[in-house]
């Protein structure tokens, strides 16, 4: 079983993502200044704290593409073995679609990352791949567990999932791997793809009862 958020959620997220992409890619001055101001604040905080920066470099990669895809495909296989076909299709769709979409965006859209960051990444940065992966994984877990849990369990899962997504998002800005708007774009991409994948999985294959 898969919970499905209200349909306006992914539609609003998609509209917001497209609306955000325009000022980001055209270097709209107010947004550009805000990005630089926040990034420089994190640079000033991180430079005298090399141990913290080193720890964040390790922790941020929990949402890198390889662990994200490995966990997603493993979950899809386990759900298929349990004959929960809609959930398996959902997991597989999210696992493949999210990295493909942000990867295409990095390839097609010119948006350089902050210079002299605490991590060196040469690709374009909009939207943040780590953030997209983290938010997609967190939301997928919530949608998969929601129908199976009581109120307290739902609160715990939502809290942990949200904390995980926010933590990864923060590491990408704190390490100067991305501008804050790249991270916002990652949230919007995941909030578009994951709910639509849930609708597609449940719409094509009847859920078992």
PDB file of C-alpha atoms in Angstrom:
ATOM      1  CA  UNK A   1       0.000   0.000   0.000  1.00  0.00           C
ATOM      2  CA  UNK A   2       1.123   3.525  -0.775  1.00  0.00           C
ATOM      3  CA  UNK A   3      -0.297   6.720   0.622  1.00  0.00           C
ATOM      4  CA  UNK A   4      -0.869   9.464  -1.913  1.00  0.00           C
ATOM      5  CA  UNK A   5      -0.622  13.139  -1.062  1.00  0.00           C
ATOM      6  CA  UNK A   6      -3.107  15.592  -2.487  1.00  0.00           C
ATOM      7  CA  UNK A   7      -2.595  16.029  -6.242  1.00  0.00           C
ATOM      8  CA  UNK A   8      -2.004  19.805  -5.950  1.00  0.00           C
ATOM      9  CA  UNK A   9       1.215  19.059  -4.011  1.00  0.00           C
ATOM     10  CA  UNK A  10       3.268  17.776  -6.982  1.00  0.00           C
ATOM     11  CA  UNK A  11       1.605  20.223  -9.371  1.00  0.00           C
ATOM     12  CA  UNK A  12       2.487  23.172  -7.143  1.00  0.00           C
ATOM     13  CA  UNK A  13       6.024  21.824  -6.654  1.00  0.00           C
ATOM     14  CA  UNK A  14       6.507  21.503 -10.417  1.00  0.00           C
ATOM     15  CA  UNK A  15       5.239  25.020 -11.036  1.00  0.00           C
ATOM     16  CA  UNK A  16       7.493  26.357  -8.278  1.00  0.00           C
ATOM     17  CA  UNK A  17      10.493  24.470  -9.683  1.00  0.00           C
ATOM     18  CA  UNK A  18       9.977  25.936 -13.150  1.00  0.00           C
ATOM     19  CA  UNK A  19       9.420  29.395 -11.682  1.00  0.00           C
ATOM     20  CA  UNK A  20      12.601  29.117  -9.596  1.00  0.00           C
ATOM     21  CA  UNK A  21      14.686  27.937 -12.544  1.00  0.00           C
ATOM     22  CA  UNK A  22      14.153  31.180 -14.472  1.00  0.00           C
ATOM     23  CA  UNK A  23      15.747  33.612 -11.972  1.00  0.00           C
ATOM     24  CA  UNK A  24      18.412  31.063 -11.044  1.00  0.00           C
ATOM     25  CA  UNK A  25      19.563  30.529 -14.611  1.00  0.00           C
ATOM     26  CA  UNK A  26      19.342  34.215 -15.529  1.00  0.00           C
ATOM     27  CA  UNK A  27      21.308  35.306 -12.433  1.00  0.00           C
ATOM     28  CA  UNK A  28      18.515  37.520 -11.142  1.00  0.00           C
ATOM     29  CA  UNK A  29      20.351  40.011  -8.951  1.00  0.00           C
ATOM     30  CA  UNK A  30      18.272  39.862  -5.711  1.00  0.00           C
ATOM     31  CA  UNK A  31      18.303  36.066  -5.662  1.00  0.00           C
ATOM     32  CA  UNK A  32      21.990  35.979  -6.600  1.00  0.00           C
ATOM     33  CA  UNK A  33      22.847  38.338  -3.738  1.00  0.00           C
ATOM     34  CA  UNK A  34      20.891  36.210  -1.265  1.00  0.00           C
ATOM     35  CA  UNK A  35      22.656  33.050  -2.455  1.00  0.00           C
ATOM     36  CA  UNK A  36      26.077  34.659  -2.098  1.00  0.00           C
ATOM     37  CA  UNK A  37      25.297  36.170   1.310  1.00  0.00           C
ATOM     38  CA  UNK A  38      24.181  32.846   2.786  1.00  0.00           C
ATOM     39  CA  UNK A  39      27.089  30.953   1.226  1.00  0.00           C
ATOM     40  CA  UNK A  40      29.621  33.436   2.574  1.00  0.00           C
ATOM     41  CA  UNK A  41      28.083  33.164   6.035  1.00  0.00           C
ATOM     42  CA  UNK A  42      28.597  29.392   5.932  1.00  0.00           C
ATOM     43  CA  UNK A  43      32.137  29.885   4.612  1.00  0.00           C
ATOM     44  CA  UNK A  44      32.949  32.176   7.538  1.00  0.00           C
ATOM     45  CA  UNK A  45      31.477  29.638   9.957  1.00  0.00           C
ATOM     46  CA  UNK A  46      33.230  26.621   8.439  1.00  0.00           C
ATOM     47  CA  UNK A  47      36.748  27.957   7.860  1.00  0.00           C
ATOM     48  CA  UNK A  48      37.767  27.977  11.559  1.00  0.00           C
ATOM     49  CA  UNK A  49      36.088  24.571  12.114  1.00  0.00           C
ATOM     50  CA  UNK A  50      37.941  22.062   9.894  1.00  0.00           C
ATOM     51  CA  UNK A  51      36.879  19.086  12.020  1.00  0.00           C
ATOM     52  CA  UNK A  52      33.210  19.912  11.518  1.00  0.00           C
ATOM     53  CA  UNK A  53      33.746  20.372   7.786  1.00  0.00           C
ATOM     54  CA  UNK A  54      35.515  16.992   7.581  1.00  0.00           C
ATOM     55  CA  UNK A  55      32.645  15.293   9.386  1.00  0.00           C
ATOM     56  CA  UNK A  56      30.072  16.899   7.095  1.00  0.00           C
ATOM     57  CA  UNK A  57      32.021  15.753   4.021  1.00  0.00           C
ATOM     58  CA  UNK A  58      31.546  12.165   5.193  1.00  0.00           C
ATOM     59  CA  UNK A  59      27.974  12.444   6.446  1.00  0.00           C
ATOM     60  CA  UNK A  60      26.626  14.233   3.376  1.00  0.00           C
ATOM     61  CA  UNK A  61      27.410  11.253   1.162  1.00  0.00           C
ATOM     62  CA  UNK A  62      24.713   9.174   2.812  1.00  0.00           C
ATOM     63  CA  UNK A  63      22.532  10.777   0.110  1.00  0.00           C
ATOM     64  CA  UNK A  64      24.978  10.338  -2.765  1.00  0.00           C
ATOM     65  CA  UNK A  65      23.704   8.624  -5.891  1.00  0.00           C
ATOM     66  CA  UNK A  66      25.224   5.172  -5.274  1.00  0.00           C
ATOM     67  CA  UNK A  67      23.764   4.603  -1.779  1.00  0.00           C
ATOM     68  CA  UNK A  68      20.464   6.168  -2.835  1.00  0.00           C
ATOM     69  CA  UNK A  69      20.086   3.860  -5.823  1.00  0.00           C
ATOM     70  CA  UNK A  70      21.346   0.809  -3.948  1.00  0.00           C
ATOM     71  CA  UNK A  71      18.848   1.336  -1.119  1.00  0.00           C
ATOM     72  CA  UNK A  72      16.005   2.081  -3.511  1.00  0.00           C
ATOM     73  CA  UNK A  73      16.579  -0.936  -5.731  1.00  0.00           C
ATOM     74  CA  UNK A  74      16.987  -3.213  -2.712  1.00  0.00           C
ATOM     75  CA  UNK A  75      13.698  -1.927  -1.314  1.00  0.00           C
ATOM     76  CA  UNK A  76      12.009  -2.491  -4.683  1.00  0.00           C
ATOM     77  CA  UNK A  77      13.291  -6.079  -4.833  1.00  0.00           C
ATOM     78  CA  UNK A  78      12.180  -6.859  -1.276  1.00  0.00           C
ATOM     79  CA  UNK A  79       8.725  -5.411  -1.928  1.00  0.00           C
ATOM     80  CA  UNK A  80       8.429  -7.410  -5.158  1.00  0.00           C
ATOM     81  CA  UNK A  81       9.373 -10.597  -3.291  1.00  0.00           C
ATOM     82  CA  UNK A  82       6.608  -9.810  -0.802  1.00  0.00           C
ATOM     83  CA  UNK A  83       4.229  -9.442  -3.770  1.00  0.00           C
ATOM     84  CA  UNK A  84       3.559  -5.777  -3.027  1.00  0.00           C
ATOM     85  CA  UNK A  85       3.796  -4.833  -6.684  1.00  0.00           C
ATOM     86  CA  UNK A  86       2.545  -1.235  -6.497  1.00  0.00           C
ATOM     87  CA  UNK A  87       5.087  -0.406  -3.783  1.00  0.00           C
ATOM     88  CA  UNK A  88       7.869  -2.132  -5.719  1.00  0.00           C
ATOM     89  CA  UNK A  89       7.014  -0.187  -8.875  1.00  0.00           C
ATOM     90  CA  UNK A  90       6.880   3.006  -6.835  1.00  0.00           C
ATOM     91  CA  UNK A  91      10.333   2.433  -5.297  1.00  0.00           C
ATOM     92  CA  UNK A  92      11.901   1.523  -8.621  1.00  0.00           C
ATOM     93  CA  UNK A  93      10.370   4.542 -10.355  1.00  0.00           C
ATOM     94  CA  UNK A  94      11.594   6.993  -7.710  1.00  0.00           C
ATOM     95  CA  UNK A  95      15.038   5.390  -7.565  1.00  0.00           C
ATOM     96  CA  UNK A  96      15.602   5.747 -11.296  1.00  0.00           C
ATOM     97  CA  UNK A  97      13.679   8.909 -12.138  1.00  0.00           C
ATOM     98  CA  UNK A  98      15.060  11.301  -9.523  1.00  0.00           C
ATOM     99  CA  UNK A  99      18.780  10.866 -10.388  1.00  0.00           C
ATOM    100  CA  UNK A 100      18.019  10.891 -14.113  1.00  0.00           C
ATOM    101  CA  UNK A 101      16.129  14.181 -13.882  1.00  0.00           C
ATOM    102  CA  UNK A 102      18.635  16.091 -11.763  1.00  0.00           C
ATOM    103  CA  UNK A 103      21.455  14.590 -13.839  1.00  0.00           C
ATOM    104  CA  UNK A 104      19.853  15.872 -17.030  1.00  0.00           C
ATOM    105  CA  UNK A 105      19.395  19.285 -15.423  1.00  0.00           C
ATOM    106  CA  UNK A 106      23.080  19.410 -14.480  1.00  0.00           C
ATOM    107  CA  UNK A 107      23.993  18.505 -18.041  1.00  0.00           C
ATOM    108  CA  UNK A 108      21.619  20.903 -19.785  1.00  0.00           C
ATOM    109  CA  UNK A 109      21.419  23.916 -17.456  1.00  0.00           C
ATOM    110  CA  UNK A 110      24.411  26.153 -16.843  1.00  0.00           C
ATOM    111  CA  UNK A 111      24.541  27.091 -13.176  1.00  0.00           C
ATOM    112  CA  UNK A 112      28.060  26.934 -11.671  1.00  0.00           C
ATOM    113  CA  UNK A 113      28.478  26.076  -8.016  1.00  0.00           C
ATOM    114  CA  UNK A 114      30.107  28.331  -5.397  1.00  0.00           C
ATOM    115  CA  UNK A 115      33.827  28.892  -5.962  1.00  0.00           C
ATOM    116  CA  UNK A 116      36.399  27.463  -3.540  1.00  0.00           C
ATOM    117  CA  UNK A 117      33.924  25.326  -1.643  1.00  0.00           C
ATOM    118  CA  UNK A 118      34.832  22.876   1.088  1.00  0.00           C
ATOM    119  CA  UNK A 119      34.196  20.116  -1.452  1.00  0.00           C
ATOM    120  CA  UNK A 120      35.259  20.180  -5.094  1.00  0.00           C
ATOM    121  CA  UNK A 121      32.498  19.367  -7.612  1.00  0.00           C
ATOM    122  CA  UNK A 122      32.855  20.416 -11.230  1.00  0.00           C
ATOM    123  CA  UNK A 123      29.356  19.813 -12.587  1.00  0.00           C
ATOM    124  CA  UNK A 124      26.540  22.359 -12.720  1.00  0.00           C
ATOM    125  CA  UNK A 125      24.533  22.636  -9.546  1.00  0.00           C
ATOM    126  CA  UNK A 126      20.807  23.176 -10.152  1.00  0.00           C
ATOM    127  CA  UNK A 127      19.056  21.334  -8.609  1.00  0.00           C
ATOM    128  CA  UNK A 128      21.093  19.721  -5.828  1.00  0.00           C
ATOM    129  CA  UNK A 129      21.394  15.990  -6.471  1.00  0.00           C
ATOM    130  CA  UNK A 130      22.113  15.016  -2.851  1.00  0.00           C
ATOM    131  CA  UNK A 131      19.123  17.059  -1.714  1.00  0.00           C
ATOM    132  CA  UNK A 132      16.849  15.572  -4.383  1.00  0.00           C
ATOM    133  CA  UNK A 133      17.917  12.075  -3.330  1.00  0.00           C
ATOM    134  CA  UNK A 134      17.479  12.748   0.387  1.00  0.00           C
ATOM    135  CA  UNK A 135      14.052  14.365   0.092  1.00  0.00           C
ATOM    136  CA  UNK A 136      12.873  11.680  -2.344  1.00  0.00           C
ATOM    137  CA  UNK A 137      14.017   8.889  -0.015  1.00  0.00           C
ATOM    138  CA  UNK A 138      12.444  10.561   3.015  1.00  0.00           C
ATOM    139  CA  UNK A 139       9.122  11.153   1.274  1.00  0.00           C
ATOM    140  CA  UNK A 140       9.068   7.651  -0.194  1.00  0.00           C
ATOM    141  CA  UNK A 141       9.517   6.140   3.273  1.00  0.00           C
ATOM    142  CA  UNK A 142       6.677   8.285   4.627  1.00  0.00           C
ATOM    143  CA  UNK A 143       4.308   7.306   1.812  1.00  0.00           C
ATOM    144  CA  UNK A 144       5.154   3.605   2.121  1.00  0.00           C
ATOM    145  CA  UNK A 145       4.797   3.421   5.902  1.00  0.00           C
ATOM    146  CA  UNK A 146       1.892   5.838   6.410  1.00  0.00           C
ATOM    147  CA  UNK A 147      -0.957   3.320   5.747  1.00  0.00           C
ATOM    148  CA  UNK A 148       0.671   0.749   8.038  1.00  0.00           C
ATOM    149  CA  UNK A 149       1.238   2.943  11.102  1.00  0.00           C
ATOM    150  CA  UNK A 150      -0.871   4.424  13.862  1.00  0.00           C
ATOM    151  CA  UNK A 151      -0.706   8.110  14.785  1.00  0.00           C
ATOM    152  CA  UNK A 152       2.392   7.866  16.991  1.00  0.00           C
ATOM    153  CA  UNK A 153       4.309   5.817  14.435  1.00  0.00           C
ATOM    154  CA  UNK A 154       3.437   8.277  11.699  1.00  0.00           C
ATOM    155  CA  UNK A 155       4.673  11.173  13.810  1.00  0.00           C
ATOM    156  CA  UNK A 156       7.986   9.416  14.465  1.00  0.00           C
ATOM    157  CA  UNK A 157       8.551   8.493  10.809  1.00  0.00           C
ATOM    158  CA  UNK A 158       7.656  11.970   9.533  1.00  0.00           C
ATOM    159  CA  UNK A 159       9.911  13.602  12.127  1.00  0.00           C
ATOM    160  CA  UNK A 160      12.910  11.381  11.359  1.00  0.00           C
ATOM    161  CA  UNK A 161      12.411  11.622   7.596  1.00  0.00           C
ATOM    162  CA  UNK A 162      12.112  15.410   7.719  1.00  0.00           C
ATOM    163  CA  UNK A 163      15.190  15.719   9.946  1.00  0.00           C
ATOM    164  CA  UNK A 164      17.188  13.549   7.534  1.00  0.00           C
ATOM    165  CA  UNK A 165      16.186  15.584   4.490  1.00  0.00           C
ATOM    166  CA  UNK A 166      16.882  18.887   6.254  1.00  0.00           C
ATOM    167  CA  UNK A 167      20.265  17.667   7.490  1.00  0.00           C
ATOM    168  CA  UNK A 168      21.453  16.644   4.029  1.00  0.00           C
ATOM    169  CA  UNK A 169      20.157  19.924   2.603  1.00  0.00           C
ATOM    170  CA  UNK A 170      22.089  21.872   5.239  1.00  0.00           C
ATOM    171  CA  UNK A 171      25.317  19.972   4.544  1.00  0.00           C
ATOM    172  CA  UNK A 172      25.190  20.868   0.855  1.00  0.00           C
ATOM    173  CA  UNK A 173      24.982  24.589   1.638  1.00  0.00           C
ATOM    174  CA  UNK A 174      27.399  24.416   4.588  1.00  0.00           C
ATOM    175  CA  UNK A 175      30.027  22.675   2.441  1.00  0.00           C
ATOM    176  CA  UNK A 176      29.526  25.252  -0.333  1.00  0.00           C
ATOM    177  CA  UNK A 177      28.737  22.393  -2.688  1.00  0.00           C
ATOM    178  CA  UNK A 178      25.554  24.201  -3.740  1.00  0.00           C
ATOM    179  CA  UNK A 179      23.832  27.540  -3.558  1.00  0.00           C
ATOM    180  CA  UNK A 180      20.755  27.645  -1.310  1.00  0.00           C
ATOM    181  CA  UNK A 181      18.547  27.917  -4.404  1.00  0.00           C
ATOM    182  CA  UNK A 182      20.057  24.661  -5.723  1.00  0.00           C
ATOM    183  CA  UNK A 183      18.936  22.981  -2.510  1.00  0.00           C
ATOM    184  CA  UNK A 184      15.459  24.480  -2.801  1.00  0.00           C
ATOM    185  CA  UNK A 185      15.330  23.158  -6.356  1.00  0.00           C
ATOM    186  CA  UNK A 186      16.207  19.691  -5.054  1.00  0.00           C
ATOM    187  CA  UNK A 187      13.266  19.795  -2.636  1.00  0.00           C
ATOM    188  CA  UNK A 188      10.886  20.874  -5.374  1.00  0.00           C
ATOM    189  CA  UNK A 189      12.114  18.174  -7.767  1.00  0.00           C
ATOM    190  CA  UNK A 190      11.557  15.442  -5.179  1.00  0.00           C
ATOM    191  CA  UNK A 191       8.173  16.863  -4.164  1.00  0.00           C
ATOM    192  CA  UNK A 192       7.165  16.682  -7.827  1.00  0.00           C
ATOM    193  CA  UNK A 193       8.455  13.221  -8.717  1.00  0.00           C
ATOM    194  CA  UNK A 194       7.658  11.155  -5.636  1.00  0.00           C
ATOM    195  CA  UNK A 195       3.919  11.926  -5.342  1.00  0.00           C
ATOM    196  CA  UNK A 196       3.458  11.491  -9.104  1.00  0.00           C
ATOM    197  CA  UNK A 197       5.271   8.145  -8.901  1.00  0.00           C
ATOM    198  CA  UNK A 198       2.861   7.091  -6.138  1.00  0.00           C
ATOM    199  CA  UNK A 199      -0.126   8.021  -8.302  1.00  0.00           C
ATOM    200  CA  UNK A 200       1.339   6.175 -11.288  1.00  0.00           C
ATOM    201  CA  UNK A 201       2.091   3.007  -9.316  1.00  0.00           C
ATOM    202  CA  UNK A 202      -1.337   2.815  -7.723  1.00  0.00           C
ATOM    203  CA  UNK A 203      -3.132   3.836 -10.894  1.00  0.00           C
ATOM    204  CA  UNK A 204      -1.627   1.141 -13.093  1.00  0.00           C
ATOM    205  CA  UNK A 205      -1.614  -1.800 -10.710  1.00  0.00           C
ATOM    206  CA  UNK A 206      -4.421  -2.535  -8.271  1.00  0.00           C
ATOM    207  CA  UNK A 207      -3.289  -2.594  -4.662  1.00  0.00           C
ATOM    208  CA  UNK A 208      -3.529  -5.941  -2.865  1.00  0.00           C
ATOM    209  CA  UNK A 209      -6.042  -6.200  -0.058  1.00  0.00           C
TER     210      UNK A 209
END
